[in-house]
Amino acid sequence: MKINKTSLSSISSLSQKRIAAEKRFRLYGLIGISIGLLMLIILIGTILSKGLNAFQQTFITIEIELIEAKLDKKGNRDLADIKKVTTFGYTPLIKKSFEVLISKENLVTDLSSKNVSKILSKSAASELRNFVLKDLNLIGQTVSFEFLTNSWIDGYLKGRVTRETIKNSKNVSPEQLDLVDQLVELGIIKKKFNLGFLLGSDASDMRPEAAGFGVSMVGSFYMMLVVLILSLPIGVAASIYLEEFAPRNWITDVIEVNISNLAAVPSIVFGILGLAVFINFMHLPQSAPFVGGMVLTLMTLPTIIISTRASLKSVPPSIRDAALGVGASRMQTVFHHVLPLAAPGILTGTIIGLAQALGETAPLLLIGMIGYIATNMPTGIIEGLASPNSAMPAQIYEWAKRSDPAFYERAWGGIIILLVFLITMNTVAVILRRRFERRW
Amino acid sequence: MKNEIKISAKGVQVFYADKHAIKNVDVEIKDKTVTAFIGPSGCGKSTFLRSLNRMNDTINTCRVEGEILLDGQNIYDPEVDPVQLRAKVGMVFQKPNPFPKSIYDNVAYGPRIHGLSQSKTELDEIVEMALRRGALWEEVKDRLSEPGTGLSGGQQQRLCIARAIATQPEVLLMDEPCSALDPIATAQIEELINDLKENFCVVIVTHSMQQAARVSNKTAFFHLGDLVEYGDTEELFIKPIDPRTESYISGKIG
């Protein structure tokens, strides 16, 4: 047989092809990763640029004289009597204080005092009323009060509304903007950090400036509490039984296949199931976070069961042999040795499952946890679980579908908060896995 | 007392689903002796060993027929609790498998779950005794709180032996205890086995004929699920009766 001796430095055509193929493959990989990263940057950039404005709000500070003759005619500071004065009683006070402001600061405007006060939020009068009802001693004094401006003025300060865009608008006039310009210069109208967005509740269509995310955050919190309390013990118990105790036969095979299938069922199916069973059949309250939690539990259970079984499987059988070999019962083997080793995996799976549930919107639509529902923070655990509320993703959806761009901005702001929660949860999951994972 | 029969197997058959792994084995294992099971891979020696403390129960498809008597009581009797049986018949496995816990907790685990000690000092004594018998005490007495998985392979295996001893068993089953160890660690374990027969009935499965010759008093040769020959180790190695035994120990099969 004749052997062709070739030099190592001269590359054969076959090698050349192989090298070229590998280079091409690496290039494809790099392109793929670059596209992915670019998309991620665009996504984060868009969310931040559109949503960060929601964390700021435009306020106007006005000196208001709380005239006793209007608010407390009898002068006896009786709460019941003062409550009889509706928000209509406060509106003239606000108008009047604007007049005072304009003359004091020598502001130039042709607007009627009614149209001047329209730069305030529609909730201004009720804000003032609540403020007075809290402290009746203020009646008769002149107080400096911070009002929300309406969303158009807010948008004007944020650049969302310009003189161009309002040409045909009935909501705001160029004269109002002229006045606002003067007030901004004086520092009377200012953009500030918007605590109300983090703590408040949703508001009606006419008052996007007053809408907050806080109450739906609390709704989500109670739902997650229910999901955790229900799905962790049920899921872990089911997995331990299936993995360690159940006989391997066709019944357990069917169960196993179905659990995997359930994990792939669209969440809206669980929603309609919850509607049919929990609300229509069991007559549990609509829109209640604990019902929402139960529906999300159904959705989360397969995820937790699958990840728990995987982490139980990954515990080496030699540990089970060792425990059984010294005379531990099967239950002792599982609880003393297998479960502690599987715990980090179980925890990670649970957190991922919770994070999934936290971002889930579709099932909430069906059990009525959407829309303008709760106006106040729940005061206790019972109220938090049972009184109607919304949840973060549902609130975002609700805002996004309203036509007003001021709500749209808040939807993006809500997405930022939701993402912060999700990223935090996933980070915790990664840290737990890193810290407690044992290698052997 | 010496040479009293500890385990007596009568017509034992073991099946894995359809596979007939052990065919009609009769054997009598004496107390305070070392009995070695030898044979080529897949001959059923480990299977038979695992049926002596019902470790095969954990395998779903495994089925055992016949009788195995421990001190005259059939361990496959439905009334026998396999958990109690395993406390009496300890086991050491092929690969050292300490729990990922401290050395102390590894040894103390058995006594704890079986309630063998009333107080902490008593438990300390049991742990020390077990580690001494496992020939590990001198090496680990200053670091009992360190993880057992941090020891060397040979030390881990001695820890596993100590762990098995700590539950105060009557029989010690060892499934190729030296196959994952280097020659020095192997020599230490073999020496240890020699000491252990003073107190226990030791049954060891080994793939090394030299090891069987070194440590055991009695040897059983398994081939394809049959117990081919059983007798005193010296006789079996010098004058095997069955031609299959002869061809195995002379290296022609297996």
XYZ file of C-alpha atoms in Angstrom:
694
model
C 0.000 0.000 0.000
C 1.293 3.384 -0.973
C 1.188 6.079 1.667
C 0.953 9.693 0.575
C 3.125 11.651 2.907
C 1.831 15.180 3.399
C 3.317 18.043 5.311
C 1.454 19.192 8.412
C 1.719 22.795 7.271
C -0.006 22.261 3.943
C -3.719 22.108 4.597
C -5.657 19.505 2.669
C -8.874 20.497 0.932
C -10.912 18.393 3.391
C -9.411 20.224 6.373
C -10.006 23.522 4.651
C -13.680 22.685 4.270
C -13.919 21.624 7.904
C -12.239 24.788 9.127
C -14.478 26.952 6.943
C -17.581 25.133 8.168
C -16.582 25.677 11.791
C -15.911 29.375 11.165
C -19.286 29.774 9.520
C -20.985 28.034 12.419
C -19.310 30.301 14.951
C -20.328 33.321 12.907
C -23.959 32.181 12.881
C -23.821 31.770 16.631
C -22.368 35.240 17.102
C -24.995 36.753 14.819
C -27.734 34.973 16.756
C -26.450 36.214 20.091
C -25.998 39.748 18.760
C -29.570 39.860 17.485
C -30.781 38.598 20.849
C -28.779 41.190 22.766
C -29.886 43.968 20.437
C -33.526 43.023 20.960
C -33.006 42.965 24.702
C -31.436 46.418 24.642
C -34.273 47.766 22.484
C -36.816 46.207 24.832
C -35.266 47.590 27.994
C -34.634 50.962 26.359
C -38.240 51.246 25.203
C -39.660 50.220 28.543
C -37.473 52.653 30.440
C -37.983 55.590 28.074
C -41.739 55.141 28.053
C -42.234 54.116 31.648
C -39.870 56.215 33.755
C -42.088 59.302 33.298
C -44.809 57.549 35.280
C -42.652 57.869 38.376
C -42.847 61.672 38.129
C -45.927 63.781 38.395
C -46.707 67.474 38.015
C -47.937 69.232 41.112
C -49.097 72.804 41.749
C -48.802 74.412 45.166
C -51.508 76.934 46.030
C -52.363 78.905 49.142
C -55.966 78.125 49.992
C -58.087 79.998 52.432
C -60.407 77.498 54.102
C -63.284 79.902 54.715
C -65.204 78.913 57.799
C -68.489 80.345 56.517
C -68.446 77.956 53.586
C -67.169 74.792 55.253
C -68.621 74.951 58.735
C -71.660 77.169 58.751
C -72.583 76.379 62.351
C -69.026 76.915 63.494
C -69.104 73.966 65.924
C -66.527 71.806 64.116
C -68.969 68.900 64.030
C -67.627 66.254 61.657
C -71.095 65.105 60.601
C -72.070 68.622 59.603
C -68.817 69.311 57.807
C -69.199 66.080 55.870
C -72.440 67.453 54.441
C -70.379 69.939 52.450
C -69.707 68.089 49.216
C -66.823 68.648 46.838
C -69.000 71.328 45.158
C -68.535 73.396 48.282
C -64.759 73.277 47.892
C -64.595 74.184 44.214
C -65.280 77.931 44.787
C -62.495 78.043 47.383
C -60.038 76.727 44.845
C -61.244 79.160 42.189
C -60.911 82.028 44.615
C -57.392 81.114 45.649
C -56.376 81.059 41.992
C -57.700 84.604 41.640
C -55.643 85.607 44.651
C -52.584 83.922 43.224
C -52.919 85.634 39.840
C -53.285 89.095 41.306
C -50.512 88.574 43.843
C -47.953 87.349 41.308
C -49.147 89.771 38.569
C -49.753 86.920 36.154
C -51.069 87.749 32.709
C -54.031 85.705 31.529
C -57.354 86.232 29.799
C -58.840 83.048 31.180
C -61.918 83.014 33.343
C -61.252 81.777 36.847
C -63.270 78.644 35.987
C -60.943 77.866 33.098
C -57.909 78.667 35.207
C -58.880 76.123 37.819
C -59.287 73.534 35.064
C -55.537 73.071 34.965
C -56.018 71.124 38.182
C -56.893 67.477 38.311
C -60.608 66.678 38.481
C -59.875 65.119 41.828
C -58.583 68.413 43.276
C -61.741 69.277 45.202
C -62.063 65.838 46.757
C -58.366 65.822 47.682
C -58.875 69.096 49.501
C -62.043 67.829 51.156
C -60.340 64.682 52.461
C -57.481 66.816 53.707
C -59.862 69.044 55.666
C -61.911 66.155 57.053
C -58.747 64.705 58.522
C -57.919 67.841 60.469
C -60.906 70.080 61.234
C -58.740 72.650 63.019
C -57.499 73.817 59.645
C -60.868 75.426 58.904
C -60.576 79.194 58.968
C -56.855 79.114 58.223
C -54.964 79.625 55.008
C -52.995 76.525 54.095
C -50.566 75.792 51.339
C -51.862 72.766 49.447
C -50.268 70.673 46.737
C -52.697 69.698 43.966
C -52.203 67.352 41.085
C -52.450 69.128 37.764
C -54.526 67.438 35.126
C -52.865 64.929 32.838
C -52.622 67.381 29.925
C -50.549 69.832 31.930
C -48.515 66.885 33.236
C -48.021 65.752 29.653
C -47.027 69.304 28.650
C -44.271 69.353 31.271
C -43.120 65.878 30.244
C -43.129 66.761 26.562
C -45.932 64.399 25.676
C -48.332 67.282 24.950
C -47.204 70.210 22.794
C -48.927 73.314 21.480
C -49.052 71.558 18.121
C -50.899 68.500 19.374
C -53.577 70.422 21.262
C -54.704 72.601 18.365
C -58.079 70.882 18.135
C -58.263 69.742 21.719
C -61.097 70.726 24.016
C -59.244 69.522 27.047
C -56.611 72.176 27.225
C -56.154 75.594 25.612
C -53.026 77.524 24.601
C -53.985 80.226 27.112
C -53.821 77.674 29.909
C -50.388 76.621 28.719
C -49.300 80.282 28.757
C -50.368 80.488 32.365
C -48.643 77.198 33.162
C -45.413 78.514 31.639
C -45.543 81.486 34.004
C -46.309 79.260 37.000
C -43.468 76.905 36.128
C -41.111 79.864 36.037
C -42.260 80.886 39.504
C -41.741 77.343 40.759
C -45.394 76.971 41.639
C -45.881 74.139 39.148
C -43.228 71.459 39.520
C -42.522 67.880 38.551
C -41.891 65.707 41.599
C -41.370 62.062 42.457
C -44.767 60.400 42.264
C -45.334 58.547 45.535
C -49.028 58.253 44.655
C -48.144 55.985 41.762
C -46.403 53.536 44.084
C -49.022 53.635 46.836
C -52.311 54.647 45.251
C -55.164 52.867 43.564
C -56.451 53.002 40.038
C -58.530 56.054 39.099
C -61.418 56.684 36.716
C -60.934 57.411 33.023
C -61.055 61.170 33.571
C -58.229 61.308 36.115
C -55.188 59.431 34.854
C -52.967 61.721 36.945
C -54.425 60.204 40.134
C -54.051 56.558 39.108
C -51.629 54.474 41.157
C -50.208 50.972 41.116
C -49.945 50.298 44.854
C -53.289 48.632 45.483
C -52.831 46.195 42.618
C -49.334 45.437 43.951
C -50.977 44.485 47.229
C -53.510 42.401 45.296
C -50.652 40.553 43.601
C -48.930 40.080 46.945
C -51.959 38.375 48.496
C -52.402 36.218 45.431
C -48.779 35.101 45.587
C -49.218 34.356 49.283
C -52.124 32.045 48.444
C -50.181 30.444 45.595
C -47.171 29.820 47.835
C -49.182 28.435 50.746
C -51.208 26.111 48.516
C -48.862 25.054 45.761
C -45.628 24.457 47.686
C -46.946 21.843 50.141
C -49.301 20.203 47.629
C -46.693 20.196 44.886
C -43.861 18.898 47.048
C -46.031 16.243 48.687
C -47.315 15.048 45.311
C -43.804 14.899 43.885
C -42.380 13.022 46.859
C -45.174 10.497 46.674
C -44.847 10.023 42.922
C -41.065 9.888 42.970
C -40.321 7.910 46.117
C -43.363 5.873 47.068
C -45.748 5.291 44.186
C -45.374 2.007 42.336
C -44.281 2.321 38.731
C -47.234 1.167 36.669
C -49.498 2.458 33.909
C -51.536 4.614 36.302
C -48.490 6.542 37.501
C -47.316 6.776 33.892
C -50.636 8.348 32.904
C -50.418 10.764 35.831
C -46.862 11.702 34.909
C -47.735 12.374 31.264
C -50.723 14.448 32.303
C -48.742 16.580 34.708
C -46.326 17.381 31.906
C -49.283 18.191 29.660
C -50.856 20.431 32.287
C -47.692 22.517 32.385
C -48.275 23.309 28.725
C -51.979 24.146 29.025
C -52.672 27.813 28.194
C -53.330 29.770 31.350
C -56.684 31.046 30.122
C -57.953 27.467 30.356
C -57.208 27.517 34.073
C -58.994 30.869 34.186
C -62.214 29.530 32.711
C -61.946 26.485 34.960
C -61.671 28.809 37.946
C -64.681 30.770 36.712
C -66.749 27.619 36.282
C -65.739 25.836 39.475
C -64.755 28.438 42.048
C -67.184 31.213 41.137
C -70.162 29.708 39.341
C -70.270 26.389 41.196
C -68.765 27.102 44.614
C -70.007 30.702 44.660
C -66.759 32.153 45.904
C -66.569 35.943 45.538
C -65.601 37.433 42.219
C -62.428 39.445 41.818
C -61.061 38.212 45.169
C -57.305 37.687 45.387
C -57.689 34.330 47.139
C -59.747 32.991 44.242
C -57.150 34.393 41.866
C -54.486 32.694 43.989
C -56.326 29.381 43.744
C -56.555 29.643 39.958
C -52.870 30.512 39.712
C -52.093 27.606 42.058
C -53.637 25.242 39.521
C -51.370 26.777 36.928
C -48.239 26.736 39.103
C -48.600 23.196 40.487
C -47.339 21.376 37.388
C -44.267 23.628 37.273
C -43.487 22.964 40.925
C -44.151 19.223 40.621
C -41.937 18.882 37.569
C -39.031 20.819 39.090
C -39.382 19.055 42.452
C -39.368 15.642 40.801
C -36.324 16.614 38.783
C -34.436 17.679 41.886
C -35.487 14.535 43.773
C -34.281 12.471 40.823
C -30.935 14.245 40.848
C -30.188 13.070 44.409
C -27.893 10.082 43.857
C -29.486 6.698 44.636
C -26.426 5.815 46.726
C -27.713 8.229 49.409
C -31.016 6.350 49.535
C -29.147 3.021 49.703
C -26.994 4.353 52.519
C -29.985 5.423 54.583
C -31.982 2.250 53.903
C -28.840 0.251 54.649
C -28.628 1.526 58.218
C -32.279 0.715 58.737
C -34.032 3.993 58.022
C -37.610 3.679 56.831
C -38.458 5.032 53.411
C -40.037 8.106 54.928
C -36.992 8.735 57.120
C -34.795 8.283 54.075
C -36.780 10.869 52.161
C -37.165 13.448 54.909
C -33.730 13.125 56.526
C -31.577 12.769 53.444
C -33.231 13.160 50.064
C -35.397 16.209 50.703
C -32.639 18.385 52.249
C -30.450 17.657 49.245
C -33.267 18.450 46.845
C -34.399 21.580 48.709
C -32.440 24.179 46.694
C -33.851 22.777 43.462
C -37.364 22.715 44.884
C -37.025 26.288 46.095
C -35.731 27.454 42.745
C -38.591 25.747 40.938
C -41.095 27.283 43.322
C -39.747 30.785 42.852
C -39.745 30.396 39.070
C -43.324 29.103 39.286
C -44.337 32.063 41.450
C -42.658 34.487 39.074
C -44.630 32.943 36.235
C -47.853 33.276 38.198
C -47.033 36.867 39.127
C -46.919 37.867 35.470
C -50.042 35.952 34.466
C -52.946 38.061 33.156
C -55.302 35.850 31.213
C -56.854 33.822 34.072
C -57.460 37.030 36.017
C -59.552 38.430 33.185
C -61.974 35.572 33.549
C -62.461 35.753 37.287
C -62.996 39.491 37.185
C -59.785 40.752 38.730
C -59.554 43.426 36.097
C -60.929 46.915 35.631
C -61.285 49.815 38.017
C -61.987 47.722 41.118
C -60.369 48.662 44.387
C -60.209 52.306 45.456
C -58.468 51.808 48.772
C -55.681 49.788 50.267
C -57.027 46.708 52.065
C -56.693 47.176 55.812
C -56.008 43.613 56.910
C -55.233 40.108 55.737
C -58.883 39.059 55.505
C -59.818 42.123 53.496
C -56.680 41.738 51.417
C -57.628 38.174 50.501
C -61.361 38.501 50.086
C -62.229 42.028 48.987
C -62.221 42.679 45.237
C -58.901 43.775 43.896
C -56.824 43.698 40.763
C -53.274 42.502 40.250
C -50.204 44.013 38.653
C -50.415 42.512 35.152
C -54.186 42.981 35.028
C -53.785 46.618 36.053
C -51.206 47.133 33.309
C -53.562 45.597 30.772
C -56.399 47.799 32.042
C -54.334 50.966 31.595
C -52.960 49.940 28.240
C -56.433 49.479 26.774
C -57.651 52.946 27.827
C -57.158 55.420 25.012
C -55.604 58.247 27.031
C -51.817 58.442 26.528
C -51.483 59.417 30.194
C -52.710 55.931 31.137
C -50.460 54.415 28.539
C -47.478 55.981 30.272
C -48.630 54.433 33.539
C -48.938 51.029 31.911
C -45.251 51.244 30.994
C -44.440 52.386 34.512
C -46.318 49.367 35.854
C -44.310 47.108 33.570
C -41.100 48.501 35.062
C -42.325 47.658 38.575
C -43.463 44.183 37.500
C -40.105 43.533 35.855
C -38.270 44.672 38.975
C -40.234 42.086 40.972
C -39.611 39.328 38.435
C -35.909 40.056 38.156
C -35.611 40.141 41.949
C -37.357 36.783 42.273
C -35.233 35.178 39.600
C -32.082 36.575 41.174
C -33.086 35.139 44.530
C -33.654 31.791 42.830
C -30.199 31.864 41.253
C -28.535 32.883 44.520
C -30.307 30.136 46.460
C -29.283 27.570 43.907
C -25.673 28.716 43.934
C -25.411 28.864 47.690
C -27.117 25.693 48.759
C -26.425 23.371 45.901
C -24.263 20.550 47.210
C -21.864 18.739 45.017
C -20.803 15.207 45.778
C -20.848 -20.258 69.905
C -18.399 -19.957 67.043
C -19.467 -21.502 63.777
C -23.112 -21.451 64.680
C -25.227 -21.031 61.578
C -26.425 -17.433 61.241
C -28.080 -17.290 57.859
C -29.578 -20.186 56.077
C -30.944 -19.884 52.541
C -33.248 -22.557 51.207
C -34.221 -22.750 47.549
C -33.784 -19.055 46.945
C -34.793 -17.790 43.510
C -34.562 -14.152 42.480
C -36.203 -12.706 39.392
C -35.858 -9.271 37.799
C -39.053 -9.036 35.744
C -38.444 -11.995 33.380
C -34.776 -12.457 34.119
C -33.970 -15.382 36.407
C -31.047 -13.922 38.357
C -30.619 -16.505 41.143
C -31.517 -20.116 40.576
C -32.402 -22.283 43.520
C -29.575 -21.406 45.879
C -29.075 -23.248 49.182
C -26.375 -21.935 51.458
C -25.607 -21.825 55.154
C -23.559 -18.903 56.438
C -21.834 -19.215 59.785
C -21.618 -16.625 62.512
C -18.294 -14.925 63.349
C -16.768 -15.887 60.051
C -16.055 -14.096 56.815
C -17.898 -15.580 53.878
C -16.917 -14.433 50.399
C -19.111 -14.584 47.293
C -17.056 -14.716 44.121
C -17.876 -15.152 40.474
C -17.777 -13.400 37.119
C -19.720 -10.172 36.509
C -23.462 -10.671 36.296
C -23.353 -14.021 38.057
C -25.822 -12.864 40.690
C -23.516 -12.614 43.688
C -24.497 -9.001 44.493
C -28.161 -9.789 43.889
C -27.979 -12.633 46.360
C -26.180 -10.438 48.893
C -28.833 -7.740 48.570
C -31.579 -10.275 49.110
C -30.053 -11.084 52.520
C -31.238 -7.742 53.948
C -34.098 -7.190 51.511
C -32.438 -4.249 49.790
C -33.944 -5.727 46.640
C -37.344 -4.631 47.919
C -36.582 -1.159 46.600
C -36.475 -2.515 43.045
C -40.010 -2.771 41.750
C -39.595 -5.628 39.344
C -37.574 -7.775 41.725
C -39.165 -10.901 43.135
C -37.657 -13.329 45.656
C -38.842 -16.905 46.205
C -37.711 -19.444 48.738
C -36.679 -18.931 52.342
C -33.853 -17.016 53.941
C -33.632 -17.733 57.652
C -31.827 -15.371 59.985
C -31.415 -17.141 63.328
C -34.163 -19.480 62.204
C -36.666 -16.772 61.244
C -37.658 -16.291 57.630
C -36.848 -12.705 56.700
C -39.318 -12.803 53.800
C -42.144 -13.616 56.182
C -44.863 -10.963 55.681
C -44.679 -10.159 59.395
C -41.031 -9.169 59.211
C -40.400 -5.444 59.002
C -37.607 -4.886 56.485
C -36.575 -1.737 58.336
C -35.848 -3.666 61.538
C -34.161 -6.365 59.521
C -31.775 -3.846 57.991
C -30.852 -2.557 61.423
C -29.776 -6.117 62.271
C -28.163 -6.791 58.908
C -26.001 -3.799 58.053
C -24.666 -3.086 54.610
C -21.609 -1.457 53.075
C -21.787 -0.552 49.411
C -19.471 -0.685 46.450
C -18.975 3.070 46.226
C -18.357 4.894 49.507
C -21.600 6.782 50.129
C -21.334 8.906 53.261
C -24.209 11.288 53.878
C -23.322 14.884 53.035
C -23.233 15.617 56.763
C -20.555 15.730 59.429
C -18.503 12.655 60.287
C -20.209 12.520 63.673
C -23.707 12.747 62.197
C -22.901 10.063 59.668
C -22.120 7.573 62.409
C -24.743 8.839 64.848
C -27.586 8.657 62.317
C -28.319 4.938 62.765
C -28.246 4.972 66.588
C -30.431 8.082 66.570
C -33.216 6.646 64.435
C -33.135 3.345 66.295
C -33.107 5.012 69.699
C -29.961 3.218 70.824
C -28.820 5.971 73.136
C -30.520 7.780 75.984
C -28.175 10.732 76.241
C -25.606 12.724 74.363
C -22.719 11.089 76.222
C -24.049 7.651 75.403
C -24.315 8.624 71.738
C -20.763 9.989 71.857
C -19.609 6.629 73.218
C -21.390 4.710 70.474
C -19.869 6.958 67.812
C -16.387 6.558 69.265
C -16.798 2.800 69.554
C -18.001 2.516 65.971
C -15.215 4.718 64.621
C -12.618 2.748 66.617
C -13.919 -0.533 65.248
C -13.943 1.036 61.811
C -10.237 1.851 62.356
C -10.941 5.521 61.657
C -11.037 7.047 65.156
C -7.407 8.093 65.337
C -7.624 9.862 61.992
C -10.826 11.810 62.565
C -11.195 12.277 66.316
C -10.197 15.959 66.077
C -12.514 16.802 63.207
C -15.758 15.008 63.873
C -17.748 18.053 62.800
C -16.209 18.196 59.346
C -18.208 16.790 56.437
C -17.814 13.077 55.810
C -17.620 13.747 52.096
C -14.324 15.586 52.622
C -12.454 12.408 53.584
C -10.365 10.338 51.181
C -11.986 7.397 49.419
C -10.564 4.798 51.800
C -11.494 6.863 54.844
C -15.000 7.348 53.443
C -15.418 3.605 53.065
C -14.218 3.031 56.641
C -16.664 5.722 57.715
C -19.427 3.784 55.964
C -18.326 0.622 57.774
C -18.340 2.521 61.082
C -21.786 3.842 60.235
C -23.007 0.301 59.646
C -21.391 -0.914 62.886
C -22.947 1.887 64.918
C -26.444 0.432 64.642
C -25.036 -2.678 66.363
C -25.921 -5.175 63.648
C -25.360 -8.920 63.829
C -24.490 -9.366 60.185
C -22.419 -7.079 57.961
C -22.951 -7.339 54.234
C -20.245 -5.810 52.038
C -20.815 -5.380 48.335
C -17.382 -5.121 46.706
C -16.271 -2.646 49.379
C -12.802 -2.164 47.897
C -13.551 -1.897 44.208
C -13.370 1.916 44.248
C -10.246 2.071 46.421
C -6.500 2.092 45.864
C -4.311 -0.841 47.053
C -3.282 0.805 50.342
C -6.853 1.640 51.328
C -7.851 -1.873 50.236
C -5.259 -3.395 52.553
C -6.595 -1.302 55.440
C -10.163 -2.404 54.779
C -9.119 -6.050 54.507
C -7.339 -5.824 57.826
C -10.457 -4.268 59.255
C -12.648 -7.093 57.898
C -10.363 -9.550 59.619
C -10.957 -7.770 62.941
C -14.695 -7.490 62.359
C -15.271 -11.220 62.249
C -14.576 -11.334 65.989
C -17.949 -9.712 66.530
C -19.976 -10.068 63.366
C -21.021 -12.451 60.696
C -19.407 -10.826 57.650
C -20.486 -11.566 54.096
C -18.420 -9.970 51.357
C -18.924 -9.896 47.622
C -15.722 -9.451 45.701
C -14.586 -9.694 42.130
C -11.018 -10.281 43.276
C -10.158 -13.903 43.957
C -7.017 -12.833 45.769
C -9.083 -10.762 48.121
C -11.447 -13.632 48.783
C -8.458 -15.845 49.495
C -6.952 -13.252 51.830
C -9.946 -12.318 53.933
C -12.477 -15.120 53.931
C -12.942 -18.356 55.813
C -15.625 -19.671 53.528
C -16.127 -18.982 49.840
C -19.105 -19.411 47.560
C -18.632 -19.421 43.797
C -21.573 -18.185 41.724
C -21.906 -18.670 37.996
C -24.881 -17.558 35.859
C -27.174 -17.470 38.864
C -26.163 -20.876 40.193
C -24.266 -21.486 43.383
C -21.647 -23.748 41.850
C -19.514 -24.523 44.823
C -19.388 -23.555 48.492
C -16.790 -24.562 51.032
C -13.761 -23.603 53.070
C -11.796 -20.988 51.223
C -8.525 -22.915 51.222
C -10.075 -26.089 49.890
C -12.048 -24.279 47.236
C -8.995 -22.534 45.913
C -6.653 -25.501 46.124
C -8.901 -28.412 45.230
C -12.040 -27.162 43.481
C -14.517 -29.901 42.839
C -16.524 -28.399 40.012
C -14.739 -27.859 36.659
C -16.406 -24.404 36.345
C -14.849 -23.298 39.629
C -11.510 -24.517 38.480
C -11.662 -22.702 35.175
C -12.747 -19.488 36.959
C -10.006 -19.485 39.582
C -7.426 -20.390 36.978
C -8.596 -17.425 34.883
C -10.246 -19.266 31.997
C -13.730 -17.799 32.465
C -15.001 -14.514 33.834
